[in-house]
mmCIF file of the N, C-alpha and C atoms, coordinates in Angstrom:
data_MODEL
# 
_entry.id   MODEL 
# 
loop_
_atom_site.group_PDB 
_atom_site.id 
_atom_site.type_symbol 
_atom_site.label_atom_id 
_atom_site.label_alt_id 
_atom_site.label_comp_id 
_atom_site.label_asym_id 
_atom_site.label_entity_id 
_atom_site.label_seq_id 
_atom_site.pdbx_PDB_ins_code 
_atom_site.Cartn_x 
_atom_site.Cartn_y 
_atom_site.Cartn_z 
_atom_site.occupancy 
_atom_site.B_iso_or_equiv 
_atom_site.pdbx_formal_charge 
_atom_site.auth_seq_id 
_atom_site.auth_comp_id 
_atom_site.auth_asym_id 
_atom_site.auth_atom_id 
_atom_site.pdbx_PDB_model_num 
ATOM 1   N N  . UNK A 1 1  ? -4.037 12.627 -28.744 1.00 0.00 ? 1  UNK A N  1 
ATOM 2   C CA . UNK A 1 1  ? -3.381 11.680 -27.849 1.00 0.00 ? 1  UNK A CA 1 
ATOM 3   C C  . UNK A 1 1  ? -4.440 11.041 -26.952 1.00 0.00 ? 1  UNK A C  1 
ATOM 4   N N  . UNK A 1 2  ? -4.077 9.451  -26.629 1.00 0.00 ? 2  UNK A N  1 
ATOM 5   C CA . UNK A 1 2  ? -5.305 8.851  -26.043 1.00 0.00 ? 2  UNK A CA 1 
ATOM 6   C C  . UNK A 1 2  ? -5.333 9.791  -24.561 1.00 0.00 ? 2  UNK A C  1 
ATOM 7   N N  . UNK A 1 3  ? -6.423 10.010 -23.741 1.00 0.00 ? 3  UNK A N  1 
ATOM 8   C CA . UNK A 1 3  ? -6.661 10.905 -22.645 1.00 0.00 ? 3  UNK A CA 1 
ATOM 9   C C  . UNK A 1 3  ? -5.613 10.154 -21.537 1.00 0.00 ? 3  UNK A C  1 
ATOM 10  N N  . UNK A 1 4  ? -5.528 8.593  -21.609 1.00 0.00 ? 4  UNK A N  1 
ATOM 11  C CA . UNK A 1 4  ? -5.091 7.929  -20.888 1.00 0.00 ? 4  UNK A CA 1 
ATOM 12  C C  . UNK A 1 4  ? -3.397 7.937  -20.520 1.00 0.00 ? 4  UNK A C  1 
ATOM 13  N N  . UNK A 1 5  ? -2.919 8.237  -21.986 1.00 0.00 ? 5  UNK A N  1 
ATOM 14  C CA . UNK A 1 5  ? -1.446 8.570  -21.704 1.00 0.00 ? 5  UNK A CA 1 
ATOM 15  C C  . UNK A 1 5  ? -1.216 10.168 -21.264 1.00 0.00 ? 5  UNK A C  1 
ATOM 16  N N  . UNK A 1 6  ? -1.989 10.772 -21.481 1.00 0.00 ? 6  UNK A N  1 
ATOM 17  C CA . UNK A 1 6  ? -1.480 12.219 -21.141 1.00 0.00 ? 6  UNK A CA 1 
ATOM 18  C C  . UNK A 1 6  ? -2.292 12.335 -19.660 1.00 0.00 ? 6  UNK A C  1 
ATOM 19  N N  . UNK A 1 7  ? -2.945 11.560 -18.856 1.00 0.00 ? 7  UNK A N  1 
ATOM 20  C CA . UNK A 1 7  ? -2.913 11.204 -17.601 1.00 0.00 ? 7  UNK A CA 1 
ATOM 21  C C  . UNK A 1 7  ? -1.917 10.687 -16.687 1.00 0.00 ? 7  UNK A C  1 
ATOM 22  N N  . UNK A 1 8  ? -0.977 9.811  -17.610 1.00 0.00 ? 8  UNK A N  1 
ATOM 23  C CA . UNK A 1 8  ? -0.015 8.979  -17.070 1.00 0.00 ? 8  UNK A CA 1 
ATOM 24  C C  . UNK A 1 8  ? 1.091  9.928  -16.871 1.00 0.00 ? 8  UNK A C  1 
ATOM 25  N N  . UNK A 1 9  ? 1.381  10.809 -18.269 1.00 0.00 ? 9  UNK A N  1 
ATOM 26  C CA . UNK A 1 9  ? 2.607  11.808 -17.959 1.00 0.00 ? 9  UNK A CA 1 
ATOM 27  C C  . UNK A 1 9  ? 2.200  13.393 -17.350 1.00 0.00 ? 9  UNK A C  1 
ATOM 28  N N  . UNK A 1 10 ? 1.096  13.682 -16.778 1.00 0.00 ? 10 UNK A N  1 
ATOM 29  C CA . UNK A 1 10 ? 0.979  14.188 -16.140 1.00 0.00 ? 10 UNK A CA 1 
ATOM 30  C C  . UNK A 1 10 ? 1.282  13.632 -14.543 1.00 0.00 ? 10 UNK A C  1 
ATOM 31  N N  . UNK A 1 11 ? 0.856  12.116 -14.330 1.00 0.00 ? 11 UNK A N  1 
ATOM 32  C CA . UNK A 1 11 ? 0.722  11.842 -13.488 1.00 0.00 ? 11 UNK A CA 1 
ATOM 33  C C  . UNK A 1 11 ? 2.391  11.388 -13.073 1.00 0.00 ? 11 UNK A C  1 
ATOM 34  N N  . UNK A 1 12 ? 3.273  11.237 -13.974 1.00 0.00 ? 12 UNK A N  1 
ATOM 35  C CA . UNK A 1 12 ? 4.488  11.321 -13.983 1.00 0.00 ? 12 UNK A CA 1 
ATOM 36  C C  . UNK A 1 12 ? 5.351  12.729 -13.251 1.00 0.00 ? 12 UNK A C  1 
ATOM 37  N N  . UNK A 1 13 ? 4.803  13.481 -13.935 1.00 0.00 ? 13 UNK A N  1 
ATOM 38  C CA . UNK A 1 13 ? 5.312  14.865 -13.858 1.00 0.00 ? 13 UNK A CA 1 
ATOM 39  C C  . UNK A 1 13 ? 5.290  15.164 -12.240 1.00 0.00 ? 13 UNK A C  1 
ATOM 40  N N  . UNK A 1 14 ? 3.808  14.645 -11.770 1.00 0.00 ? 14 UNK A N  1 
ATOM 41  C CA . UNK A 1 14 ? 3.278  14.917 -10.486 1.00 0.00 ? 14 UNK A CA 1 
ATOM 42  C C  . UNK A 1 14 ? 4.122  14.189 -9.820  1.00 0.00 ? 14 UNK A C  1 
ATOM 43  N N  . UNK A 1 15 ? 4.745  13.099 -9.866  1.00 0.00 ? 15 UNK A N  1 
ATOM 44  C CA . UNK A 1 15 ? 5.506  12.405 -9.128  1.00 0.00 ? 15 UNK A CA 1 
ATOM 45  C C  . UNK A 1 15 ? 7.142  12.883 -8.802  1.00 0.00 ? 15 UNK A C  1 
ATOM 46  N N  . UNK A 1 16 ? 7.694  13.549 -9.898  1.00 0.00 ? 16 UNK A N  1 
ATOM 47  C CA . UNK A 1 16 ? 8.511  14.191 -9.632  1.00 0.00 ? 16 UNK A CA 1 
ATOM 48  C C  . UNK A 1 16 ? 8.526  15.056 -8.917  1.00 0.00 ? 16 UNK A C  1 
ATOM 49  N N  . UNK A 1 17 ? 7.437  16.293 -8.788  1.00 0.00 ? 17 UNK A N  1 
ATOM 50  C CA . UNK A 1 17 ? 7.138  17.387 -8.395  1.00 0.00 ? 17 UNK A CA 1 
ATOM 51  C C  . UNK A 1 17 ? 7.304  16.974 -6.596  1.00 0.00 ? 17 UNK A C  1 
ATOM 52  N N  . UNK A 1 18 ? 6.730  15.710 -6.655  1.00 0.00 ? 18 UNK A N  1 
ATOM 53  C CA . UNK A 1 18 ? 5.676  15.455 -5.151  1.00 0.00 ? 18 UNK A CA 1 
ATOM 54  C C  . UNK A 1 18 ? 7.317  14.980 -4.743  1.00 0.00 ? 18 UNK A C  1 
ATOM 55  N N  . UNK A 1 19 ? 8.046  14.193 -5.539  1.00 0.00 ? 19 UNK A N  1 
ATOM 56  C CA . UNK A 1 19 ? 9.142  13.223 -5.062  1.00 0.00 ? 19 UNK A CA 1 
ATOM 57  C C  . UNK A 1 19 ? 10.335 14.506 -4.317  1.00 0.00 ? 19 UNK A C  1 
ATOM 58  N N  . UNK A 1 20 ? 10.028 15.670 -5.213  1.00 0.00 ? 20 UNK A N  1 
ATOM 59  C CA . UNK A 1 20 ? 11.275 16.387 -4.626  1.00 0.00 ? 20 UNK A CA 1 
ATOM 60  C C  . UNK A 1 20 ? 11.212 17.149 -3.707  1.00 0.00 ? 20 UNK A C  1 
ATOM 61  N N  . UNK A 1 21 ? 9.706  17.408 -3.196  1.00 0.00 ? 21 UNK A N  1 
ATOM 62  C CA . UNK A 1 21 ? 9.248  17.890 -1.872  1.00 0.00 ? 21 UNK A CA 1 
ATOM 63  C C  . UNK A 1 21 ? 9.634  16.859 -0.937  1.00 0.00 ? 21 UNK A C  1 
ATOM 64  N N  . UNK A 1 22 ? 9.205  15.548 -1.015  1.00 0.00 ? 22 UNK A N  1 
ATOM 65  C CA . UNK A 1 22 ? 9.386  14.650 -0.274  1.00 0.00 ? 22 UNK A CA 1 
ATOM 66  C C  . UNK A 1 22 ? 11.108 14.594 0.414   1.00 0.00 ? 22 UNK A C  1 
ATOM 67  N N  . UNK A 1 23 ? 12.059 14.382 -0.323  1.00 0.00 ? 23 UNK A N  1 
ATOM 68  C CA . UNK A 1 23 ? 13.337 14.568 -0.156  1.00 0.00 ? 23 UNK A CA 1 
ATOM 69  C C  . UNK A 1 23 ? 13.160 15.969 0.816   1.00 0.00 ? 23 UNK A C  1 
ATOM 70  N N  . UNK A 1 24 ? 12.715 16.893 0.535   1.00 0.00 ? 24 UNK A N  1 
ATOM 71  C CA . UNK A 1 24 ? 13.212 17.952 0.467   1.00 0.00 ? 24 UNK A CA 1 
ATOM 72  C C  . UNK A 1 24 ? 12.990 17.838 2.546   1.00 0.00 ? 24 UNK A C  1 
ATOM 73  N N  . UNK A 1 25 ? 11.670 17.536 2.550   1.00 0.00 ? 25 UNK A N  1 
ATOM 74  C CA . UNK A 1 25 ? 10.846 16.924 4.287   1.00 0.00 ? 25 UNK A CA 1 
ATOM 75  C C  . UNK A 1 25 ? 12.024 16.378 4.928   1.00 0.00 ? 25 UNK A C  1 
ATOM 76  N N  . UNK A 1 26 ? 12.280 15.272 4.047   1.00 0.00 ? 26 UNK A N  1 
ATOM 77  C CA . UNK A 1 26 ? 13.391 14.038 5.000   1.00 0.00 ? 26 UNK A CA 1 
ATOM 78  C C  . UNK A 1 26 ? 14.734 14.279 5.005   1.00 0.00 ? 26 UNK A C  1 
ATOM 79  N N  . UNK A 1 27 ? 15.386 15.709 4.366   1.00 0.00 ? 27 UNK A N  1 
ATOM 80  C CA . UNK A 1 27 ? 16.374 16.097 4.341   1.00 0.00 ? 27 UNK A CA 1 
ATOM 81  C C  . UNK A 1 27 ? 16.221 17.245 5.781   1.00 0.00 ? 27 UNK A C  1 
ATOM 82  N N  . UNK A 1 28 ? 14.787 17.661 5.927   1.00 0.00 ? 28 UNK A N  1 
ATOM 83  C CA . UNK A 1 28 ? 14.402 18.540 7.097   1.00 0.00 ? 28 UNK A CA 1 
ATOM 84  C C  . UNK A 1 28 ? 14.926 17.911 8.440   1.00 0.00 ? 28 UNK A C  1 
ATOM 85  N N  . UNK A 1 29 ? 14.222 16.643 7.943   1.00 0.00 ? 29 UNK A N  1 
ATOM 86  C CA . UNK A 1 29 ? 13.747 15.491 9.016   1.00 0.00 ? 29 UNK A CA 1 
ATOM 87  C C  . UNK A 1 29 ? 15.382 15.252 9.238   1.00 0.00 ? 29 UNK A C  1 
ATOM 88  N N  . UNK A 1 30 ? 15.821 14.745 8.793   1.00 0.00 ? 30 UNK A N  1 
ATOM 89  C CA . UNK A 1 30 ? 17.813 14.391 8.838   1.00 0.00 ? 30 UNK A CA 1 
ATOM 90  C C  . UNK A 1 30 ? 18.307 15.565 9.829   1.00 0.00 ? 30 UNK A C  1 
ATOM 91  N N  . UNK A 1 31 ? 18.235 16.791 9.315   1.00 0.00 ? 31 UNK A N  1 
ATOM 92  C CA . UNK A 1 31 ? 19.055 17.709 9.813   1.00 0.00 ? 31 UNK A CA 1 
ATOM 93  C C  . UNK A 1 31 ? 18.892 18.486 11.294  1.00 0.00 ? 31 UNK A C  1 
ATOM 94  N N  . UNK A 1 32 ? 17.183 17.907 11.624  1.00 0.00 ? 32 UNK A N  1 
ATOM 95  C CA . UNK A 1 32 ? 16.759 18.275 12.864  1.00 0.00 ? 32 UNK A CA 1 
ATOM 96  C C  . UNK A 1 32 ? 17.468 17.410 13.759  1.00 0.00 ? 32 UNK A C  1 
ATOM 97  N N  . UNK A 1 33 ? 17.789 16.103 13.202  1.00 0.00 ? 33 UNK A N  1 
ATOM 98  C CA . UNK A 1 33 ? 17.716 14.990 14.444  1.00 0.00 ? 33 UNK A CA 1 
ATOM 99  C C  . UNK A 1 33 ? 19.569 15.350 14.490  1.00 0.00 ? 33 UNK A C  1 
ATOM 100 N N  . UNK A 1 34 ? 20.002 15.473 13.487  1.00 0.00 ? 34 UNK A N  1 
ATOM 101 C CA . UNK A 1 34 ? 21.414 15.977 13.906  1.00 0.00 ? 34 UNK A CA 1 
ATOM 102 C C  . UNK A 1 34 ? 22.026 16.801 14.515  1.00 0.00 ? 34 UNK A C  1 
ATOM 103 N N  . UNK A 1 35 ? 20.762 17.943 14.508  1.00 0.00 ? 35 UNK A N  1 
ATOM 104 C CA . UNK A 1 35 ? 20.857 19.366 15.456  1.00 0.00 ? 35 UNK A CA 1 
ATOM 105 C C  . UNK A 1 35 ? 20.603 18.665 16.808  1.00 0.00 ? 35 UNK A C  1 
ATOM 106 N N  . UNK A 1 36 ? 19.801 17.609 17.100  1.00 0.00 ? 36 UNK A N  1 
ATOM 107 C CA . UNK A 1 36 ? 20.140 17.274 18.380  1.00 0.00 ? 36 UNK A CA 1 
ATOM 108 C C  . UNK A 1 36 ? 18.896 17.379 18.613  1.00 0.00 ? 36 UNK A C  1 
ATOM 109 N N  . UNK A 1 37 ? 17.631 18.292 17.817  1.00 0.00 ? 37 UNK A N  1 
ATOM 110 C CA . UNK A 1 37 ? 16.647 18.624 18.334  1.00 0.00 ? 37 UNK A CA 1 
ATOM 111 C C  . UNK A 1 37 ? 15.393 17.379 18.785  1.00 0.00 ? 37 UNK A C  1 
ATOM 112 N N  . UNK A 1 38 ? 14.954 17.437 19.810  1.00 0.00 ? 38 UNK A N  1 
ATOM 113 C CA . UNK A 1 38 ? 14.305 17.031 20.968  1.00 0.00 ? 38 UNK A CA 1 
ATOM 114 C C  . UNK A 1 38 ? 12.978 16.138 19.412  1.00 0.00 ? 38 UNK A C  1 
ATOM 115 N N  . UNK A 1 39 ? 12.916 14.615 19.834  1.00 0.00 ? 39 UNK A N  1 
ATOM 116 C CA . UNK A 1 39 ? 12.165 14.350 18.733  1.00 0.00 ? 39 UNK A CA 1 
ATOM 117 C C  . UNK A 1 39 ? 10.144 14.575 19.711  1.00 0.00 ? 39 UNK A C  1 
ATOM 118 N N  . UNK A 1 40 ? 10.276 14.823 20.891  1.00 0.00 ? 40 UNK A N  1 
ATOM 119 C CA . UNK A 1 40 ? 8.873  15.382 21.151  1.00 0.00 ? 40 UNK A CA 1 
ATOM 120 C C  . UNK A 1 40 ? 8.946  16.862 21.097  1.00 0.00 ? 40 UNK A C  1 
ATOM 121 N N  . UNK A 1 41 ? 9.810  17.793 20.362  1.00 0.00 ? 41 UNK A N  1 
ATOM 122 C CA . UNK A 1 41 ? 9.680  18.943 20.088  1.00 0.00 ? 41 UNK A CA 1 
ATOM 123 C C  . UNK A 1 41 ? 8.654  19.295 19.193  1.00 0.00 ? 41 UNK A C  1 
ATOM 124 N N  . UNK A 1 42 ? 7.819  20.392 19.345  1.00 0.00 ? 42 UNK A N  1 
ATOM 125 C CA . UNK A 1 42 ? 7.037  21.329 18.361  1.00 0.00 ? 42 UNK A CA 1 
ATOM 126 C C  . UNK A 1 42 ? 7.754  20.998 16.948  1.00 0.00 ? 42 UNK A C  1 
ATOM 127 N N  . UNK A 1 43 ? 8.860  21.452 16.837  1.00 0.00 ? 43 UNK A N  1 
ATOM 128 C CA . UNK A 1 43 ? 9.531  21.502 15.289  1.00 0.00 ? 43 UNK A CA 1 
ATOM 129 C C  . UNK A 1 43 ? 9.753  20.287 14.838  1.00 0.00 ? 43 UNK A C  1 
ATOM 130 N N  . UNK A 1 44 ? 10.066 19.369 15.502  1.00 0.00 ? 44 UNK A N  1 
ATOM 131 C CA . UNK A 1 44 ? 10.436 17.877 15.227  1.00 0.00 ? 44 UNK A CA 1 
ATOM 132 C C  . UNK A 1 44 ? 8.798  17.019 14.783  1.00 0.00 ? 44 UNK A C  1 
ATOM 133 N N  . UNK A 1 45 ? 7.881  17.327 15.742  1.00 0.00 ? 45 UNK A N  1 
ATOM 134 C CA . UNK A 1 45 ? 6.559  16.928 15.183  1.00 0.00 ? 45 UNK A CA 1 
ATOM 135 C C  . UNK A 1 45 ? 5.906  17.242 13.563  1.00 0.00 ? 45 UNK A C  1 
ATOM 136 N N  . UNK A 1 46 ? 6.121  18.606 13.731  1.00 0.00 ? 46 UNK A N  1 
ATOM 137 C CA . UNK A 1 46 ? 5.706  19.363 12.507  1.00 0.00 ? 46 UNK A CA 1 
ATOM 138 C C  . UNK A 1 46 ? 6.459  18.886 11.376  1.00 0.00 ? 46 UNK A C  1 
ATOM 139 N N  . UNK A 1 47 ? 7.863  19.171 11.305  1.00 0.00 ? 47 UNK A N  1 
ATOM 140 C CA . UNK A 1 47 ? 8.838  18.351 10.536  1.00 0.00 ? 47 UNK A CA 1 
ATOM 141 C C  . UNK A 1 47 ? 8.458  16.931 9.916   1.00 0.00 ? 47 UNK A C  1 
ATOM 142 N N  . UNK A 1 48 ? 8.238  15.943 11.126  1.00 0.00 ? 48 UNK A N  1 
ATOM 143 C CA . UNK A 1 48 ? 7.352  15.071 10.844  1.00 0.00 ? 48 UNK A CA 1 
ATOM 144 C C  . UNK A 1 48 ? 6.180  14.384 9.989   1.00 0.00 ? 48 UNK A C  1 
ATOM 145 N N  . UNK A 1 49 ? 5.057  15.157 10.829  1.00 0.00 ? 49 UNK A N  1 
ATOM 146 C CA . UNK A 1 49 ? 3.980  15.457 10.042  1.00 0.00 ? 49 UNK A CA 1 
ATOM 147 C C  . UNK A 1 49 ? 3.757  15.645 8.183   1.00 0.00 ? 49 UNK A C  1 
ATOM 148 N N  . UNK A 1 50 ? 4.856  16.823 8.226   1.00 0.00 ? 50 UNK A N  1 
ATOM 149 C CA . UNK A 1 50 ? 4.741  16.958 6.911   1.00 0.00 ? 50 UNK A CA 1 
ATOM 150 C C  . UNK A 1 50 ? 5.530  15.985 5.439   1.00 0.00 ? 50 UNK A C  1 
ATOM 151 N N  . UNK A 1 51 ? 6.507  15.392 6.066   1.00 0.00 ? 51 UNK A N  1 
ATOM 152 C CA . UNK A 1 51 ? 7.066  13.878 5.920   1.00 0.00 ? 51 UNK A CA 1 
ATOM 153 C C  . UNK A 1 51 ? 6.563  13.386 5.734   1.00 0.00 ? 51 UNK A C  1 
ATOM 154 N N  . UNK A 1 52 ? 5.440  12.434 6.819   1.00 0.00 ? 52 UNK A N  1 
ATOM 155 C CA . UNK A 1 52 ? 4.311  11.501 6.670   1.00 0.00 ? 52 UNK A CA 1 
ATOM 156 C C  . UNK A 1 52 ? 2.789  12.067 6.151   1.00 0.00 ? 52 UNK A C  1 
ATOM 157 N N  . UNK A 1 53 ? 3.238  13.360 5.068   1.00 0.00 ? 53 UNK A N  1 
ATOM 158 C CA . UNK A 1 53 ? 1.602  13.684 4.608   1.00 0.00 ? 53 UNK A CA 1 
ATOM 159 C C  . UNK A 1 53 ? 1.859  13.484 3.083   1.00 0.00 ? 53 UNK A C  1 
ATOM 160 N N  . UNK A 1 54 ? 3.326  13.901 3.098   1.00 0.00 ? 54 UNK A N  1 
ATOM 161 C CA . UNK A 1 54 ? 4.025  14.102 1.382   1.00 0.00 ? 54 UNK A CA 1 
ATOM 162 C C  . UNK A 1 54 ? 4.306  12.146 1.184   1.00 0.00 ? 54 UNK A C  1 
ATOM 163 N N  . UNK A 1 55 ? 4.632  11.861 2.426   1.00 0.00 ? 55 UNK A N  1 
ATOM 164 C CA . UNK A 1 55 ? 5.036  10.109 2.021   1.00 0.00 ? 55 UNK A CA 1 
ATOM 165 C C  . UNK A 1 55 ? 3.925  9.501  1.412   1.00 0.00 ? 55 UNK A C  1 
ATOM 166 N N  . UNK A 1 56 ? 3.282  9.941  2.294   1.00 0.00 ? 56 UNK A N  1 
ATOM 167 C CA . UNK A 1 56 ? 1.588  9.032  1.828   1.00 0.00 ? 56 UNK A CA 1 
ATOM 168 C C  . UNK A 1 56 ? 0.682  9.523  0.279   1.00 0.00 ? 56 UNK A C  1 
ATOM 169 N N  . UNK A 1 57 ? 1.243  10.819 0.466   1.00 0.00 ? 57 UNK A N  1 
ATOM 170 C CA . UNK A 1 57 ? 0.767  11.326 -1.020  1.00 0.00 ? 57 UNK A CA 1 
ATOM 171 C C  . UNK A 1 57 ? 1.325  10.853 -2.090  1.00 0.00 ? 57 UNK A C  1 
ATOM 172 N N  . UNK A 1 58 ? 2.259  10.573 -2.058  1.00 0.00 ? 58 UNK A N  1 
ATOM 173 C CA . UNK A 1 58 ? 3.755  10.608 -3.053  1.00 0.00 ? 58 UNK A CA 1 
ATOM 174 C C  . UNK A 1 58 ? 2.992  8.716  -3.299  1.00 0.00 ? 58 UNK A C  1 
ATOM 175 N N  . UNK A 1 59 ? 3.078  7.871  -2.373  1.00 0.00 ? 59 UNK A N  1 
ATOM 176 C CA . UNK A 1 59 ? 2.715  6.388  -2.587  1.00 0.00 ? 59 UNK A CA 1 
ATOM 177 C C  . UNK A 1 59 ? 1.336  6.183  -2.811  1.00 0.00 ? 59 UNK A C  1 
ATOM 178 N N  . UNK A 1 60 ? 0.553  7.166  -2.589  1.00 0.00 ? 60 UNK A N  1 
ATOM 179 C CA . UNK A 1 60 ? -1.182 6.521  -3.256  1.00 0.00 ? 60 UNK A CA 1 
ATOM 180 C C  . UNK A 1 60 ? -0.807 7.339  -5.262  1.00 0.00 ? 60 UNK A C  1 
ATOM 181 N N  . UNK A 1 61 ? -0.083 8.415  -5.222  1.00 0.00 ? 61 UNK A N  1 
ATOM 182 C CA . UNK A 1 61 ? 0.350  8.696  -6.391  1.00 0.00 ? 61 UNK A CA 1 
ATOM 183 C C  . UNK A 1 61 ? 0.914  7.577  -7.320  1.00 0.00 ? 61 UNK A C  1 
ATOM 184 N N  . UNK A 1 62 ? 1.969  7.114  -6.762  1.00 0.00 ? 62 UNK A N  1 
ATOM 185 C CA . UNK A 1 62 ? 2.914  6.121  -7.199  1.00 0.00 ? 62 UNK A CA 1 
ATOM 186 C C  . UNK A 1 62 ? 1.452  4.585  -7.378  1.00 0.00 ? 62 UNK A C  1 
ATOM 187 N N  . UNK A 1 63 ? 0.819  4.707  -6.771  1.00 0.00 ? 63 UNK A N  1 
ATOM 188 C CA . UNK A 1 63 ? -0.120 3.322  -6.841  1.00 0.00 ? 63 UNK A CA 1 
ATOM 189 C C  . UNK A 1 63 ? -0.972 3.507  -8.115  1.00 0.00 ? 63 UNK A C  1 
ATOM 190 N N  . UNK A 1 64 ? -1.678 4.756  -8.233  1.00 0.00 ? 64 UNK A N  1 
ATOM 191 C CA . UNK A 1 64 ? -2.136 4.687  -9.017  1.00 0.00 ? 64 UNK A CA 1 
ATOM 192 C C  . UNK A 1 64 ? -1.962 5.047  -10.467 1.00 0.00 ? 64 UNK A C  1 
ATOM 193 N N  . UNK A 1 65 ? -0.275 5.695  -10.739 1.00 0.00 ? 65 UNK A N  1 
ATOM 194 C CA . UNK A 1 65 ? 0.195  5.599  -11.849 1.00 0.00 ? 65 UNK A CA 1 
ATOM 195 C C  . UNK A 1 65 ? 0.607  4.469  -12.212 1.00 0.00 ? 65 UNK A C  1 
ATOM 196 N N  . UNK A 1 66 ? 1.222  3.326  -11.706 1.00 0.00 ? 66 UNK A N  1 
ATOM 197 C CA . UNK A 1 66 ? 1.268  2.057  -11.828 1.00 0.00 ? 66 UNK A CA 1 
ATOM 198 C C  . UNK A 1 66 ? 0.448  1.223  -12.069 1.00 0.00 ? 66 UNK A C  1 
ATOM 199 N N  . UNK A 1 67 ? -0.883 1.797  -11.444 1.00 0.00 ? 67 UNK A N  1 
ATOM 200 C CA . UNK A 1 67 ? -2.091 0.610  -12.182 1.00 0.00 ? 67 UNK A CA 1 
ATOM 201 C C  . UNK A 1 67 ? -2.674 1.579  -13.866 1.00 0.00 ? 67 UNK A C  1 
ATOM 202 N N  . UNK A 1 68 ? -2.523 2.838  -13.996 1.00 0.00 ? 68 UNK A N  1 
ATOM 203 C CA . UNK A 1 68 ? -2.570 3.486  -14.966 1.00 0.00 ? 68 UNK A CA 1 
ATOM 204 C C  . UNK A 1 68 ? -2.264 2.668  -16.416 1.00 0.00 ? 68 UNK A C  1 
ATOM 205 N N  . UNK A 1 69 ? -0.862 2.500  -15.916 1.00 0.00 ? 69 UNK A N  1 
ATOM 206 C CA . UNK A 1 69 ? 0.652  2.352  -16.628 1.00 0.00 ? 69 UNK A CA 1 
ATOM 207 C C  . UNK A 1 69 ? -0.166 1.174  -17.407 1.00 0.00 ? 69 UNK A C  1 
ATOM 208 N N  . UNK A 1 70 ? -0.006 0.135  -15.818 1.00 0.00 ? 70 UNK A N  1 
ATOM 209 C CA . UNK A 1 70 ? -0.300 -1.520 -16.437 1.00 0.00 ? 70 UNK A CA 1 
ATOM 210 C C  . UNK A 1 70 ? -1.525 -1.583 -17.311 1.00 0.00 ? 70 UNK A C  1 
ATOM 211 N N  . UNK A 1 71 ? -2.744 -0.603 -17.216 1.00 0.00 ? 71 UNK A N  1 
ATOM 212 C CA . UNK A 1 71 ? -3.808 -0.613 -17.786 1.00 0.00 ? 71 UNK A CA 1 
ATOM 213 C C  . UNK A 1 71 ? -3.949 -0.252 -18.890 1.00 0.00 ? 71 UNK A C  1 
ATOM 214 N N  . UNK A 1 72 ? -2.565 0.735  -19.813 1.00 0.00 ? 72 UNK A N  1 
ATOM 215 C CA . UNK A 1 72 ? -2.619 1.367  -20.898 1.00 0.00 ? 72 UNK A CA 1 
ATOM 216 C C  . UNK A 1 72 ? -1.831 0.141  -21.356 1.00 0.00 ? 72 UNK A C  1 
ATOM 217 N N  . UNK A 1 73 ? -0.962 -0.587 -20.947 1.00 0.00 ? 73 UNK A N  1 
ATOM 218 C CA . UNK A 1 73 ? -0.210 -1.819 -21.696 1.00 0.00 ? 73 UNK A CA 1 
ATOM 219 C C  . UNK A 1 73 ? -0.569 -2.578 -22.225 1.00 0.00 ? 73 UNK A C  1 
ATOM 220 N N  . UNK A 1 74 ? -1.855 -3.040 -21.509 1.00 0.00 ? 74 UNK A N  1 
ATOM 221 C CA . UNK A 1 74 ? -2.757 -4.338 -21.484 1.00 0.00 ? 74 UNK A CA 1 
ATOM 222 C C  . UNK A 1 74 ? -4.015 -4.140 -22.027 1.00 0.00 ? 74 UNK A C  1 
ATOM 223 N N  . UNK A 1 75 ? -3.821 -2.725 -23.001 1.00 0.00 ? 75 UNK A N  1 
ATOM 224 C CA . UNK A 1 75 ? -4.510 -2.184 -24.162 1.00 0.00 ? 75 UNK A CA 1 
ATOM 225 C C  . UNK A 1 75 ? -6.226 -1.981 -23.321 1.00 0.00 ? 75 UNK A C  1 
# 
C-alpha cells in the first residue's frame, strides 16, 4: 500500500480518537458551567485548558489530513 494512504487512515483513525476526547472536554466544559461553577475557578480553568489543547490538536490534525487527502488525489 502506497505509505501515503496508510498515513491518511491512520491519520483518520487519529482524528476520531482525538475527536472523541474533544467532545468528551466540552461535554466537561457544558456541565461545569451548568453546575454553576465559578468560570475563574481552579476546575473551570483546567476544564478549559484542556478543551483548548485537544481543540487545537484535533484542527492542526484535521489541516493536515486534508492537505494529505488533496495531495494523494492530485496524484
Amino acid at each position: 500500500m502506497d505509505i501515503r494512504k496508510d498515513l491518511l487512515l491512520k491519520s483518520a483513525a487519529r482524528l476520531y480518537s482525538l475527536g472523541v476526547d474533544l467532545e468528551m472536554a466540552r461535554d466537561k466544559l457544558r456541565k461545569l458551567v451548568e453546575q454553576g461553577v465559578p468560570y475563574d475557578s481552579k476546575e473551570m480553568k483546567d476544564a478549559y485548558r484542556e478543551f483548548s489543547e485537544l481543540d487545537a490538536q484535533w484542527k492542526e490534525l484535521e489541516k493536515q489530513h486534508l492537505e494529505l487527502r488533496d495531495e494523494i488525489e492530485q496524484g
